[in-house]
Amino acid sequence: MQKSNIYLVGLMGSGKTSIGKILAKRMSMDFIDLDDEIIKDEKCSISEIFDRFGEKKFRDLENKKLISTLGVHNCVVSTGGGIVMDKDNVKIMTENGFIVHLDIDLETQLLRIKNKKNRPLLRNVGNERKVLSEMRKERDHIYKKIAIASVDTSNRKRNDIVSEVVNIVQ
Ligand code: S3P
């Protein structure tokens, strides 16, 4: 199968959506944000989906949306931070595109994460630093293992980050 998409993975706040949009423009590719697609389809926020139907339902919707990218080519796909926890999802991304990991250090991540509407895993948590550190421990090694490269996004200009990704995938 031809590898034609770029899948951006990484922790919350690593810039998958903002970098993805610029990258797609630069490479004359289409752009899809999986979380935004789910929000459009379900007509409610990610947090509402978690509240009303639970995380399992969200993960099913996320998996279905990712599967739908198998019919899409030449597209930058921004994923949600937890997508890599499902082996099927990793298989889909590996077979249909290049996976690029957007890396971010904890301090920058804490500063960047403001929008909690689509981040139910951070609502009502007493110690954000602890929750994010644990998530990092659980996920970071997976991002690094499955991606063709990790690109640091902490304290860097968006255009520089995008240039680095372009060099990697071209
Ligand atoms: C999640 C990250 C979110 C969103 C959902 C779950 C996660 O996306 O998919 O709240 O498990 O890390 P972002 O990584 O774009 O914040």
PDB file of C-alpha atoms and ligand atoms in Angstrom:
ATOM      1  CA  MET A   1       0.000   0.000   0.000  1.00  0.00           C
ATOM      2  CA  GLN A   2       1.291   3.452  -0.840  1.00  0.00           C
ATOM      3  CA  LYS A   3       2.240   5.524   2.204  1.00  0.00           C
ATOM      4  CA  SER A   4       0.693   8.852   1.580  1.00  0.00           C
ATOM      5  CA  ASN A   5      -0.433  10.487   4.804  1.00  0.00           C
ATOM      6  CA  ILE A   6       1.503  12.091   7.623  1.00  0.00           C
ATOM      7  CA  TYR A   7       0.208  11.204  11.075  1.00  0.00           C
ATOM      8  CA  LEU A   8       1.232  13.597  13.827  1.00  0.00           C
ATOM      9  CA  VAL A   9       1.342  11.986  17.261  1.00  0.00           C
ATOM     10  CA  GLY A  10       2.396  13.323  20.633  1.00  0.00           C
ATOM     11  CA  LEU A  11       1.277  14.386  24.062  1.00  0.00           C
ATOM     12  CA  MET A  12      -1.467  16.951  24.639  1.00  0.00           C
ATOM     13  CA  GLY A  13      -0.231  20.421  23.886  1.00  0.00           C
ATOM     14  CA  SER A  14       2.619  19.278  21.651  1.00  0.00           C
ATOM     15  CA  GLY A  15       1.168  21.289  18.767  1.00  0.00           C
ATOM     16  CA  LYS A  16      -0.271  18.543  16.578  1.00  0.00           C
ATOM     17  CA  THR A  17      -3.152  20.721  15.361  1.00  0.00           C
ATOM     18  CA  SER A  18      -1.347  24.018  14.877  1.00  0.00           C
ATOM     19  CA  ILE A  19       1.762  22.447  13.333  1.00  0.00           C
ATOM     20  CA  GLY A  20      -0.388  20.112  11.267  1.00  0.00           C
ATOM     21  CA  LYS A  21      -2.275  22.991   9.650  1.00  0.00           C
ATOM     22  CA  ILE A  22       0.919  24.826   8.653  1.00  0.00           C
ATOM     23  CA  LEU A  23       2.592  21.615   7.501  1.00  0.00           C
ATOM     24  CA  ALA A  24      -0.355  20.713   5.284  1.00  0.00           C
ATOM     25  CA  LYS A  25      -0.294  24.151   3.641  1.00  0.00           C
ATOM     26  CA  ARG A  26       3.453  23.998   3.091  1.00  0.00           C
ATOM     27  CA  MET A  27       3.280  20.570   1.527  1.00  0.00           C
ATOM     28  CA  SER A  28       0.073  21.228  -0.430  1.00  0.00           C
ATOM     29  CA  MET A  29      -1.633  18.438   1.438  1.00  0.00           C
ATOM     30  CA  ASP A  30      -5.082  18.216   2.982  1.00  0.00           C
ATOM     31  CA  PHE A  31      -5.514  18.448   6.734  1.00  0.00           C
ATOM     32  CA  ILE A  32      -7.676  16.479   9.143  1.00  0.00           C
ATOM     33  CA  ASP A  33      -7.831  16.798  12.902  1.00  0.00           C
ATOM     34  CA  LEU A  34      -9.383  13.609  14.254  1.00  0.00           C
ATOM     35  CA  ASP A  35     -10.731  15.220  17.445  1.00  0.00           C
ATOM     36  CA  ASP A  36     -12.360  18.017  15.429  1.00  0.00           C
ATOM     37  CA  GLU A  37     -13.945  15.463  13.089  1.00  0.00           C
ATOM     38  CA  ILE A  38     -15.391  13.592  16.062  1.00  0.00           C
ATOM     39  CA  ILE A  39     -16.742  16.860  17.508  1.00  0.00           C
ATOM     40  CA  LYS A  40     -18.369  17.702  14.160  1.00  0.00           C
ATOM     41  CA  ASP A  41     -19.928  14.250  13.802  1.00  0.00           C
ATOM     42  CA  GLU A  42     -21.185  13.978  17.358  1.00  0.00           C
ATOM     43  CA  LYS A  43     -22.141  17.656  17.599  1.00  0.00           C
ATOM     44  CA  CYS A  44     -20.668  17.934  21.072  1.00  0.00           C
ATOM     45  CA  SER A  45     -17.311  18.444  22.747  1.00  0.00           C
ATOM     46  CA  ILE A  46     -14.888  15.634  23.593  1.00  0.00           C
ATOM     47  CA  SER A  47     -15.579  16.261  27.282  1.00  0.00           C
ATOM     48  CA  GLU A  48     -19.311  15.829  26.694  1.00  0.00           C
ATOM     49  CA  ILE A  49     -18.660  12.519  24.948  1.00  0.00           C
ATOM     50  CA  PHE A  50     -16.597  11.355  27.933  1.00  0.00           C
ATOM     51  CA  ASP A  51     -19.295  12.505  30.362  1.00  0.00           C
ATOM     52  CA  ARG A  52     -22.252  11.065  28.532  1.00  0.00           C
ATOM     53  CA  PHE A  53     -20.861   7.850  27.087  1.00  0.00           C
ATOM     54  CA  GLY A  54     -17.479   7.255  28.765  1.00  0.00           C
ATOM     55  CA  GLU A  55     -13.915   7.096  27.499  1.00  0.00           C
ATOM     56  CA  LYS A  56     -14.430   3.713  25.821  1.00  0.00           C
ATOM     57  CA  LYS A  57     -17.006   5.248  23.476  1.00  0.00           C
ATOM     58  CA  PHE A  58     -14.602   8.077  22.638  1.00  0.00           C
ATOM     59  CA  ARG A  59     -11.822   5.571  21.872  1.00  0.00           C
ATOM     60  CA  ASP A  60     -14.189   3.669  19.550  1.00  0.00           C
ATOM     61  CA  LEU A  61     -15.087   6.882  17.721  1.00  0.00           C
ATOM     62  CA  GLU A  62     -11.393   7.778  17.520  1.00  0.00           C
ATOM     63  CA  ASN A  63     -10.566   4.364  16.056  1.00  0.00           C
ATOM     64  CA  LYS A  64     -13.393   4.651  13.483  1.00  0.00           C
ATOM     65  CA  LYS A  65     -12.242   8.112  12.435  1.00  0.00           C
ATOM     66  CA  LEU A  66      -8.695   6.854  12.057  1.00  0.00           C
ATOM     67  CA  ILE A  67      -9.903   3.931   9.941  1.00  0.00           C
ATOM     68  CA  SER A  68     -11.664   6.441   7.693  1.00  0.00           C
ATOM     69  CA  THR A  69      -8.261   7.947   6.845  1.00  0.00           C
ATOM     70  CA  LEU A  70      -7.434   4.725   5.012  1.00  0.00           C
ATOM     71  CA  GLY A  71      -9.536   6.156   2.214  1.00  0.00           C
ATOM     72  CA  VAL A  72      -7.700   9.447   2.283  1.00  0.00           C
ATOM     73  CA  HIS A  73      -4.386  10.254   0.647  1.00  0.00           C
ATOM     74  CA  ASN A  74      -1.966  13.144   0.693  1.00  0.00           C
ATOM     75  CA  CYS A  75      -3.274  14.309   4.037  1.00  0.00           C
ATOM     76  CA  VAL A  76      -1.737  15.527   7.284  1.00  0.00           C
ATOM     77  CA  VAL A  77      -3.668  13.889  10.124  1.00  0.00           C
ATOM     78  CA  SER A  78      -3.499  15.345  13.633  1.00  0.00           C
ATOM     79  CA  THR A  79      -4.339  12.720  16.199  1.00  0.00           C
ATOM     80  CA  GLY A  80      -5.355  12.828  19.859  1.00  0.00           C
ATOM     81  CA  GLY A  81      -2.615  12.100  22.390  1.00  0.00           C
ATOM     82  CA  GLY A  82      -4.040   8.744  23.424  1.00  0.00           C
ATOM     83  CA  ILE A  83      -4.404   7.216  19.964  1.00  0.00           C
ATOM     84  CA  VAL A  84      -1.172   5.241  20.225  1.00  0.00           C
ATOM     85  CA  MET A  85      -2.422   3.217  23.194  1.00  0.00           C
ATOM     86  CA  ASP A  86      -4.349   0.984  20.803  1.00  0.00           C
ATOM     87  CA  LYS A  87      -2.208  -1.394  18.749  1.00  0.00           C
ATOM     88  CA  ASP A  88      -4.723  -1.441  15.885  1.00  0.00           C
ATOM     89  CA  ASN A  89      -4.423   2.324  15.617  1.00  0.00           C
ATOM     90  CA  VAL A  90      -0.644   2.086  15.403  1.00  0.00           C
ATOM     91  CA  LYS A  91      -0.949  -0.530  12.658  1.00  0.00           C
ATOM     92  CA  ILE A  92      -3.334   1.660  10.657  1.00  0.00           C
ATOM     93  CA  MET A  93      -1.029   4.681  10.866  1.00  0.00           C
ATOM     94  CA  THR A  94       2.112   2.698  10.095  1.00  0.00           C
ATOM     95  CA  GLU A  95       0.599   1.080   7.034  1.00  0.00           C
ATOM     96  CA  ASN A  96      -0.988   4.180   5.605  1.00  0.00           C
ATOM     97  CA  GLY A  97       1.523   6.902   6.273  1.00  0.00           C
ATOM     98  CA  PHE A  98       4.527   8.274   8.040  1.00  0.00           C
ATOM     99  CA  ILE A  99       4.210   8.805  11.774  1.00  0.00           C
ATOM    100  CA  VAL A 100       5.960  11.880  13.118  1.00  0.00           C
ATOM    101  CA  HIS A 101       6.226  12.475  16.846  1.00  0.00           C
ATOM    102  CA  LEU A 102       5.941  16.031  18.124  1.00  0.00           C
ATOM    103  CA  ASP A 103       7.848  16.109  21.377  1.00  0.00           C
ATOM    104  CA  ILE A 104       7.394  18.627  24.166  1.00  0.00           C
ATOM    105  CA  ASP A 105       9.003  19.045  27.571  1.00  0.00           C
ATOM    106  CA  LEU A 106       6.838  18.989  30.680  1.00  0.00           C
ATOM    107  CA  GLU A 107       7.313  22.640  31.640  1.00  0.00           C
ATOM    108  CA  THR A 108       6.291  23.900  28.189  1.00  0.00           C
ATOM    109  CA  GLN A 109       3.391  21.457  28.122  1.00  0.00           C
ATOM    110  CA  LEU A 110       2.079  22.762  31.453  1.00  0.00           C
ATOM    111  CA  LEU A 111       2.159  26.306  30.101  1.00  0.00           C
ATOM    112  CA  ARG A 112       0.490  25.370  26.824  1.00  0.00           C
ATOM    113  CA  ILE A 113      -2.429  23.367  28.063  1.00  0.00           C
ATOM    114  CA  LYS A 114      -5.214  25.827  28.526  1.00  0.00           C
ATOM    115  CA  ASN A 115      -8.143  24.516  26.571  1.00  0.00           C
ATOM    116  CA  LYS A 116      -9.626  21.832  28.804  1.00  0.00           C
ATOM    117  CA  LYS A 117     -12.877  21.576  26.870  1.00  0.00           C
ATOM    118  CA  ASN A 118     -11.446  18.900  24.640  1.00  0.00           C
ATOM    119  CA  ARG A 119      -9.164  17.515  27.328  1.00  0.00           C
ATOM    120  CA  PRO A 120     -11.410  15.691  29.777  1.00  0.00           C
ATOM    121  CA  LEU A 121      -8.429  13.794  31.198  1.00  0.00           C
ATOM    122  CA  LEU A 122      -7.218  17.046  32.733  1.00  0.00           C
ATOM    123  CA  ARG A 123     -10.461  18.265  34.226  1.00  0.00           C
ATOM    124  CA  ASN A 124     -10.828  18.174  37.963  1.00  0.00           C
ATOM    125  CA  VAL A 125      -7.332  16.857  38.518  1.00  0.00           C
ATOM    126  CA  GLY A 126      -5.647  18.210  41.627  1.00  0.00           C
ATOM    127  CA  ASN A 127      -2.089  17.888  40.454  1.00  0.00           C
ATOM    128  CA  GLU A 128      -1.780  18.480  36.725  1.00  0.00           C
ATOM    129  CA  ARG A 129       1.988  18.038  36.780  1.00  0.00           C
ATOM    130  CA  LYS A 130       1.656  14.568  38.316  1.00  0.00           C
ATOM    131  CA  VAL A 131      -1.042  13.458  35.868  1.00  0.00           C
ATOM    132  CA  LEU A 132       0.933  14.704  32.877  1.00  0.00           C
ATOM    133  CA  SER A 133       4.157  13.120  34.152  1.00  0.00           C
ATOM    134  CA  GLU A 134       2.447   9.763  34.501  1.00  0.00           C
ATOM    135  CA  MET A 135       0.905  10.033  31.047  1.00  0.00           C
ATOM    136  CA  ARG A 136       4.325  10.882  29.648  1.00  0.00           C
ATOM    137  CA  LYS A 137       5.872   7.805  31.286  1.00  0.00           C
ATOM    138  CA  GLU A 138       3.182   5.624  29.806  1.00  0.00           C
ATOM    139  CA  ARG A 139       3.198   7.053  26.293  1.00  0.00           C
ATOM    140  CA  ASP A 140       6.494   8.690  25.416  1.00  0.00           C
ATOM    141  CA  HIS A 141       8.349   5.474  24.649  1.00  0.00           C
ATOM    142  CA  ILE A 142       5.522   4.381  22.345  1.00  0.00           C
ATOM    143  CA  TYR A 143       5.577   7.644  20.352  1.00  0.00           C
ATOM    144  CA  LYS A 144       9.343   7.311  19.993  1.00  0.00           C
ATOM    145  CA  LYS A 145       9.168   3.680  18.967  1.00  0.00           C
ATOM    146  CA  ILE A 146       6.514   4.017  16.266  1.00  0.00           C
ATOM    147  CA  ALA A 147       7.538   7.351  14.724  1.00  0.00           C
ATOM    148  CA  ILE A 148      10.070   7.799  11.937  1.00  0.00           C
ATOM    149  CA  ALA A 149      11.341  10.805  13.904  1.00  0.00           C
ATOM    150  CA  SER A 150      10.712  12.883  17.006  1.00  0.00           C
ATOM    151  CA  VAL A 151      10.702  16.630  16.575  1.00  0.00           C
ATOM    152  CA  ASP A 152      11.118  18.909  19.566  1.00  0.00           C
ATOM    153  CA  THR A 153       8.424  21.579  19.700  1.00  0.00           C
ATOM    154  CA  SER A 154       9.347  23.188  23.040  1.00  0.00           C
ATOM    155  CA  ASN A 155      10.201  26.885  22.751  1.00  0.00           C
ATOM    156  CA  ARG A 156      10.672  26.807  19.005  1.00  0.00           C
ATOM    157  CA  LYS A 157       9.083  28.823  16.217  1.00  0.00           C
ATOM    158  CA  ARG A 158       6.287  26.986  14.451  1.00  0.00           C
ATOM    159  CA  ASN A 159       7.831  27.572  11.040  1.00  0.00           C
ATOM    160  CA  ASP A 160      11.122  26.026  12.158  1.00  0.00           C
ATOM    161  CA  ILE A 161       9.328  22.985  13.501  1.00  0.00           C
ATOM    162  CA  VAL A 162       7.417  22.611  10.243  1.00  0.00           C
ATOM    163  CA  SER A 163      10.650  22.910   8.213  1.00  0.00           C
ATOM    164  CA  GLU A 164      12.167  20.098  10.235  1.00  0.00           C
ATOM    165  CA  VAL A 165       9.146  17.869   9.624  1.00  0.00           C
ATOM    166  CA  VAL A 166       9.201  18.680   5.897  1.00  0.00           C
ATOM    167  CA  ASN A 167      12.866  17.630   5.716  1.00  0.00           C
ATOM    168  CA  ILE A 168      12.088  14.373   7.468  1.00  0.00           C
ATOM    169  CA  VAL A 169       9.186  13.294   5.282  1.00  0.00           C
ATOM    170  CA  GLN A 170      10.490  14.469   1.927  1.00  0.00           C
TER     171      GLN A 170
HETATM  172  C1  S3P B   1      -6.424  12.798  24.778  1.00  0.00           C
HETATM  173  C2  S3P B   1      -5.980  13.893  24.081  1.00  0.00           C
HETATM  174  C3  S3P B   1      -6.880  14.853  23.436  1.00  0.00           C
HETATM  175  C4  S3P B   1      -8.230  14.205  23.125  1.00  0.00           C
HETATM  176  C5  S3P B   1      -8.782  13.516  24.320  1.00  0.00           C
HETATM  177  C6  S3P B   1      -7.860  12.440  24.882  1.00  0.00           C
HETATM  178  C7  S3P B   1      -5.426  11.898  25.399  1.00  0.00           C
HETATM  179  O1  S3P B   1      -6.298  15.347  22.234  1.00  0.00           O
HETATM  180  O2  S3P B   1      -8.097  13.273  22.083  1.00  0.00           O
HETATM  181  O3  S3P B   1      -9.041  14.480  25.293  1.00  0.00           O
HETATM  182  O4  S3P B   1      -5.763  10.755  25.743  1.00  0.00           O
HETATM  183  O5  S3P B   1      -4.249  12.333  25.542  1.00  0.00           O
HETATM  184  P1  S3P B   1      -4.997  16.317  22.188  1.00  0.00           P
HETATM  185  O6  S3P B   1      -3.787  15.439  22.294  1.00  0.00           O
HETATM  186  O7  S3P B   1      -5.106  16.978  20.871  1.00  0.00           O
HETATM  187  O8  S3P B   1      -5.117  17.244  23.329  1.00  0.00           O
END
